[in-house]
Amino acid sequence: MAAVIPVALDPTHVRIALVGQGPLAKRRLAQLLEGGAAPAVYSPEPDAELIALAGIALRRALPAPADLEGVQVLFVVGIDDPAAEALARQARVRNILVNVEDVIPLCDFHAPSVIRRGDLLMTVSTGGRSPALAQVLRERLETLFPAVWADRLAELAALRDRLRATGAKGPEVLRACRDLIAAKGWLP
């Protein structure tokens, strides 16, 4: 069993870059943008969709070593193996966390499958061992937690804020939130 530590990164505090091309690079870029990131994007041969998605952040080349200065997290997707290996080495020399899609030995971290419902974020990870299983589980969670959960979270957050404003402490807030979830029948 691989050891992993789940983390949620705030993209306003982390400099992210994406190197890639093809459908998986577009998917990863869309996920980063949806999460609030504004990554630098490097692609030697971007298609029209990647060009549109990346906008002014796109550089039509692989990054030079100097381009990686200041980057803290690097995603590499759809780049040939020798170039991906070189980028992973360059990143690690600079203490940059790197993920080379579907190449476990070159990954410092694995990006989980993601379900977003407003501020509600659910993830599924197999540690890179079975992206297909992560996808199937994500699809199942999407049906169990439809878009209405964004509103439910907002309702719970408002309750929490009201209780905190009156001086309520953690256990009381937790109990009230659990009671609301039960009273509304949100979970079976």
mmCIF file of C-alpha atoms in Angstrom:
data_model
loop_
_atom_site.group_PDB
_atom_site.id
_atom_site.type_symbol
_atom_site.label_atom_id
_atom_site.label_comp_id
_atom_site.label_asym_id
_atom_site.label_seq_id
_atom_site.Cartn_x
_atom_site.Cartn_y
_atom_site.Cartn_z
ATOM 1 C CA MET A 1 0.000 0.000 0.000
ATOM 2 C CA ALA A 2 1.427 3.351 -1.028
ATOM 3 C CA ALA A 3 1.640 6.077 1.565
ATOM 4 C CA VAL A 4 -0.247 9.226 0.593
ATOM 5 C CA ILE A 5 -1.209 12.480 2.239
ATOM 6 C CA PRO A 6 -4.349 14.135 0.852
ATOM 7 C CA VAL A 7 -4.109 17.921 0.432
ATOM 8 C CA ALA A 8 -6.227 20.619 -1.167
ATOM 9 C CA LEU A 9 -4.069 23.404 -2.632
ATOM 10 C CA ASP A 10 -5.146 27.037 -2.729
ATOM 11 C CA PRO A 11 -4.082 28.137 -6.217
ATOM 12 C CA THR A 12 -3.857 31.764 -5.086
ATOM 13 C CA HIS A 13 -0.825 30.762 -3.007
ATOM 14 C CA VAL A 14 0.787 28.150 -5.277
ATOM 15 C CA ARG A 15 2.442 28.786 -8.646
ATOM 16 C CA ILE A 16 1.385 26.051 -11.061
ATOM 17 C CA ALA A 17 2.569 25.205 -14.563
ATOM 18 C CA LEU A 18 1.225 22.718 -17.080
ATOM 19 C CA VAL A 19 3.269 21.223 -19.897
ATOM 20 C CA GLY A 20 1.244 19.228 -22.349
ATOM 21 C CA GLN A 21 -0.819 18.617 -25.389
ATOM 22 C CA GLY A 22 -3.679 16.440 -26.496
ATOM 23 C CA PRO A 23 -7.018 15.646 -24.872
ATOM 24 C CA LEU A 24 -5.604 14.791 -21.450
ATOM 25 C CA ALA A 25 -3.751 18.107 -21.282
ATOM 26 C CA LYS A 26 -6.967 19.956 -22.126
ATOM 27 C CA ARG A 27 -8.811 18.026 -19.427
ATOM 28 C CA ARG A 28 -6.113 18.750 -16.822
ATOM 29 C CA LEU A 29 -6.042 22.452 -17.783
ATOM 30 C CA ALA A 30 -9.833 22.659 -17.513
ATOM 31 C CA GLN A 31 -9.642 21.089 -14.031
ATOM 32 C CA LEU A 32 -6.954 23.542 -12.940
ATOM 33 C CA LEU A 33 -8.928 26.512 -14.238
ATOM 34 C CA GLU A 34 -12.125 25.236 -12.590
ATOM 35 C CA GLY A 35 -10.200 25.017 -9.312
ATOM 36 C CA GLY A 36 -9.188 28.674 -9.593
ATOM 37 C CA ALA A 37 -5.634 28.199 -10.863
ATOM 38 C CA ALA A 38 -4.065 30.392 -13.524
ATOM 39 C CA PRO A 39 -1.225 28.135 -14.638
ATOM 40 C CA ALA A 40 1.500 28.947 -17.086
ATOM 41 C CA VAL A 41 0.875 26.597 -20.017
ATOM 42 C CA TYR A 42 3.612 25.198 -22.268
ATOM 43 C CA SER A 43 2.721 23.211 -25.370
ATOM 44 C CA PRO A 44 4.982 22.663 -28.385
ATOM 45 C CA GLU A 45 2.064 21.780 -30.675
ATOM 46 C CA PRO A 46 -1.203 23.028 -29.162
ATOM 47 C CA ASP A 47 -4.461 22.413 -30.980
ATOM 48 C CA ALA A 48 -7.106 25.122 -31.374
ATOM 49 C CA GLU A 49 -9.021 24.030 -28.271
ATOM 50 C CA LEU A 50 -5.932 24.156 -26.041
ATOM 51 C CA ILE A 51 -5.005 27.549 -27.503
ATOM 52 C CA ALA A 52 -8.464 28.891 -26.656
ATOM 53 C CA LEU A 53 -8.492 27.338 -23.189
ATOM 54 C CA ALA A 54 -4.993 28.554 -22.239
ATOM 55 C CA GLY A 55 -5.389 32.044 -23.670
ATOM 56 C CA ILE A 56 -2.502 34.401 -22.966
ATOM 57 C CA ALA A 57 -0.945 31.902 -20.524
ATOM 58 C CA LEU A 58 0.127 29.712 -23.474
ATOM 59 C CA ARG A 59 3.741 29.462 -24.571
ATOM 60 C CA ARG A 60 4.199 27.398 -27.742
ATOM 61 C CA ALA A 61 7.254 25.459 -26.582
ATOM 62 C CA LEU A 62 8.525 23.240 -23.828
ATOM 63 C CA PRO A 63 9.703 25.273 -20.839
ATOM 64 C CA ALA A 64 13.366 26.157 -20.586
ATOM 65 C CA PRO A 65 14.935 25.486 -17.174
ATOM 66 C CA ALA A 66 14.675 29.202 -16.341
ATOM 67 C CA ASP A 67 10.910 29.076 -17.020
ATOM 68 C CA LEU A 68 10.535 26.713 -14.071
ATOM 69 C CA GLU A 69 11.990 29.172 -11.556
ATOM 70 C CA GLY A 70 9.299 30.050 -9.041
ATOM 71 C CA VAL A 71 6.978 27.219 -10.103
ATOM 72 C CA GLN A 72 5.904 25.064 -7.171
ATOM 73 C CA VAL A 73 3.713 22.438 -8.858
ATOM 74 C CA LEU A 74 4.232 21.071 -12.374
ATOM 75 C CA PHE A 75 1.826 18.909 -14.362
ATOM 76 C CA VAL A 76 3.200 17.117 -17.440
ATOM 77 C CA VAL A 77 0.611 15.565 -19.766
ATOM 78 C CA GLY A 78 0.845 14.092 -23.263
ATOM 79 C CA ILE A 79 4.548 14.800 -23.780
ATOM 80 C CA ASP A 80 6.872 12.061 -25.090
ATOM 81 C CA ASP A 81 8.704 10.013 -22.472
ATOM 82 C CA PRO A 82 12.228 11.446 -22.866
ATOM 83 C CA ALA A 83 10.962 15.038 -22.611
ATOM 84 C CA ALA A 84 8.694 14.148 -19.672
ATOM 85 C CA GLU A 85 11.588 12.486 -17.843
ATOM 86 C CA ALA A 86 13.825 15.511 -18.442
ATOM 87 C CA LEU A 87 11.115 17.867 -17.157
ATOM 88 C CA ALA A 88 10.609 15.715 -14.049
ATOM 89 C CA ARG A 89 14.353 15.807 -13.337
ATOM 90 C CA GLN A 90 14.506 19.583 -13.853
ATOM 91 C CA ALA A 91 11.515 20.043 -11.557
ATOM 92 C CA ARG A 92 12.925 17.900 -8.775
ATOM 93 C CA VAL A 93 16.286 19.694 -8.873
ATOM 94 C CA ARG A 94 14.304 22.897 -8.197
ATOM 95 C CA ASN A 95 12.152 21.291 -5.450
ATOM 96 C CA ILE A 96 9.044 21.527 -7.628
ATOM 97 C CA LEU A 97 6.366 18.907 -7.034
ATOM 98 C CA VAL A 98 5.766 17.121 -10.329
ATOM 99 C CA ASN A 99 3.051 14.911 -11.760
ATOM 100 C CA VAL A 100 3.689 13.177 -15.067
ATOM 101 C CA GLU A 101 0.307 11.809 -16.092
ATOM 102 C CA ASP A 102 0.191 7.997 -15.987
ATOM 103 C CA VAL A 103 3.915 7.594 -15.186
ATOM 104 C CA ILE A 104 3.921 6.733 -11.488
ATOM 105 C CA PRO A 105 7.726 6.695 -10.996
ATOM 106 C CA LEU A 106 7.894 10.305 -12.209
ATOM 107 C CA CYS A 107 5.134 11.534 -9.876
ATOM 108 C CA ASP A 108 5.628 13.245 -6.527
ATOM 109 C CA PHE A 109 1.849 13.397 -6.188
ATOM 110 C CA HIS A 110 -1.245 12.081 -7.906
ATOM 111 C CA ALA A 111 -4.165 14.247 -8.917
ATOM 112 C CA PRO A 112 -7.409 12.684 -7.695
ATOM 113 C CA SER A 113 -10.616 12.428 -9.643
ATOM 114 C CA VAL A 114 -12.697 15.467 -8.626
ATOM 115 C CA ILE A 115 -16.371 16.226 -7.996
ATOM 116 C CA ARG A 116 -17.253 19.903 -7.411
ATOM 117 C CA ARG A 117 -20.549 21.151 -6.100
ATOM 118 C CA GLY A 118 -19.885 24.834 -5.450
ATOM 119 C CA ASP A 119 -17.454 24.886 -2.528
ATOM 120 C CA LEU A 120 -18.083 21.206 -1.823
ATOM 121 C CA LEU A 121 -15.110 19.267 -3.151
ATOM 122 C CA MET A 122 -14.991 15.486 -3.157
ATOM 123 C CA THR A 123 -12.076 13.502 -4.505
ATOM 124 C CA VAL A 124 -11.280 9.897 -5.302
ATOM 125 C CA SER A 125 -7.746 8.606 -5.574
ATOM 126 C CA THR A 126 -6.234 5.215 -6.229
ATOM 127 C CA GLY A 127 -2.700 6.571 -5.862
ATOM 128 C CA GLY A 128 -2.336 6.376 -9.623
ATOM 129 C CA ARG A 129 -2.875 2.600 -9.577
ATOM 130 C CA SER A 130 -6.241 2.554 -11.365
ATOM 131 C CA PRO A 131 -7.468 5.774 -12.964
ATOM 132 C CA ALA A 132 -10.384 3.750 -14.384
ATOM 133 C CA LEU A 133 -11.611 2.833 -10.887
ATOM 134 C CA ALA A 134 -11.231 6.448 -9.745
ATOM 135 C CA GLN A 135 -13.313 7.549 -12.729
ATOM 136 C CA VAL A 136 -16.060 4.982 -12.061
ATOM 137 C CA LEU A 137 -16.238 5.977 -8.394
ATOM 138 C CA ARG A 138 -16.298 9.687 -9.305
ATOM 139 C CA GLU A 139 -19.178 9.082 -11.707
ATOM 140 C CA ARG A 140 -21.062 7.247 -8.953
ATOM 141 C CA LEU A 141 -20.477 10.096 -6.487
ATOM 142 C CA GLU A 142 -21.716 12.591 -9.089
ATOM 143 C CA THR A 143 -25.078 10.803 -9.131
ATOM 144 C CA LEU A 144 -25.222 10.552 -5.333
ATOM 145 C CA PHE A 145 -24.325 14.239 -4.881
ATOM 146 C CA PRO A 146 -26.099 16.264 -7.606
ATOM 147 C CA ALA A 147 -25.617 19.990 -8.200
ATOM 148 C CA VAL A 148 -28.141 20.873 -5.450
ATOM 149 C CA TRP A 149 -25.398 20.103 -2.916
ATOM 150 C CA ALA A 150 -23.824 23.497 -3.670
ATOM 151 C CA ASP A 151 -26.977 25.120 -2.237
ATOM 152 C CA ARG A 152 -27.066 22.701 0.682
ATOM 153 C CA LEU A 153 -23.501 23.591 1.596
ATOM 154 C CA ALA A 154 -24.384 27.290 1.422
ATOM 155 C CA GLU A 155 -27.307 26.668 3.786
ATOM 156 C CA LEU A 156 -25.062 24.819 6.246
ATOM 157 C CA ALA A 157 -22.404 27.542 6.021
ATOM 158 C CA ALA A 158 -25.014 30.220 6.775
ATOM 159 C CA LEU A 159 -26.202 28.226 9.802
ATOM 160 C CA ARG A 160 -22.613 27.842 10.999
ATOM 161 C CA ASP A 161 -21.937 31.563 10.565
ATOM 162 C CA ARG A 162 -25.114 32.495 12.491
ATOM 163 C CA LEU A 163 -24.256 30.153 15.343
ATOM 164 C CA ARG A 164 -20.634 31.308 15.508
ATOM 165 C CA ALA A 165 -21.805 34.948 15.595
ATOM 166 C CA THR A 166 -23.810 34.125 18.736
ATOM 167 C CA GLY A 167 -20.760 32.561 20.392
ATOM 168 C CA ALA A 168 -21.523 28.887 19.717
ATOM 169 C CA LYS A 169 -18.525 26.576 19.948
ATOM 170 C CA GLY A 170 -17.499 23.671 17.723
ATOM 171 C CA PRO A 171 -19.527 20.816 19.275
ATOM 172 C CA GLU A 172 -22.740 22.880 19.308
ATOM 173 C CA VAL A 173 -22.214 23.977 15.686
ATOM 174 C CA LEU A 174 -21.478 20.401 14.638
ATOM 175 C CA ARG A 175 -24.622 19.108 16.355
ATOM 176 C CA ALA A 176 -26.799 21.814 14.743
ATOM 177 C CA CYS A 177 -25.401 21.086 11.288
ATOM 178 C CA ARG A 178 -25.890 17.340 11.720
ATOM 179 C CA ASP A 179 -29.445 17.968 12.937
ATOM 180 C CA LEU A 180 -30.208 20.126 9.880
ATOM 181 C CA ILE A 181 -28.828 17.454 7.503
ATOM 182 C CA ALA A 182 -30.982 14.825 9.229
ATOM 183 C CA ALA A 183 -34.109 17.020 9.359
ATOM 184 C CA LYS A 184 -33.833 17.803 5.638
ATOM 185 C CA GLY A 185 -33.243 14.127 4.795
ATOM 186 C CA TRP A 186 -30.258 14.985 2.639
ATOM 187 C CA LEU A 187 -28.461 11.716 3.326
ATOM 188 C CA PRO A 188 -30.055 8.267 3.423
#
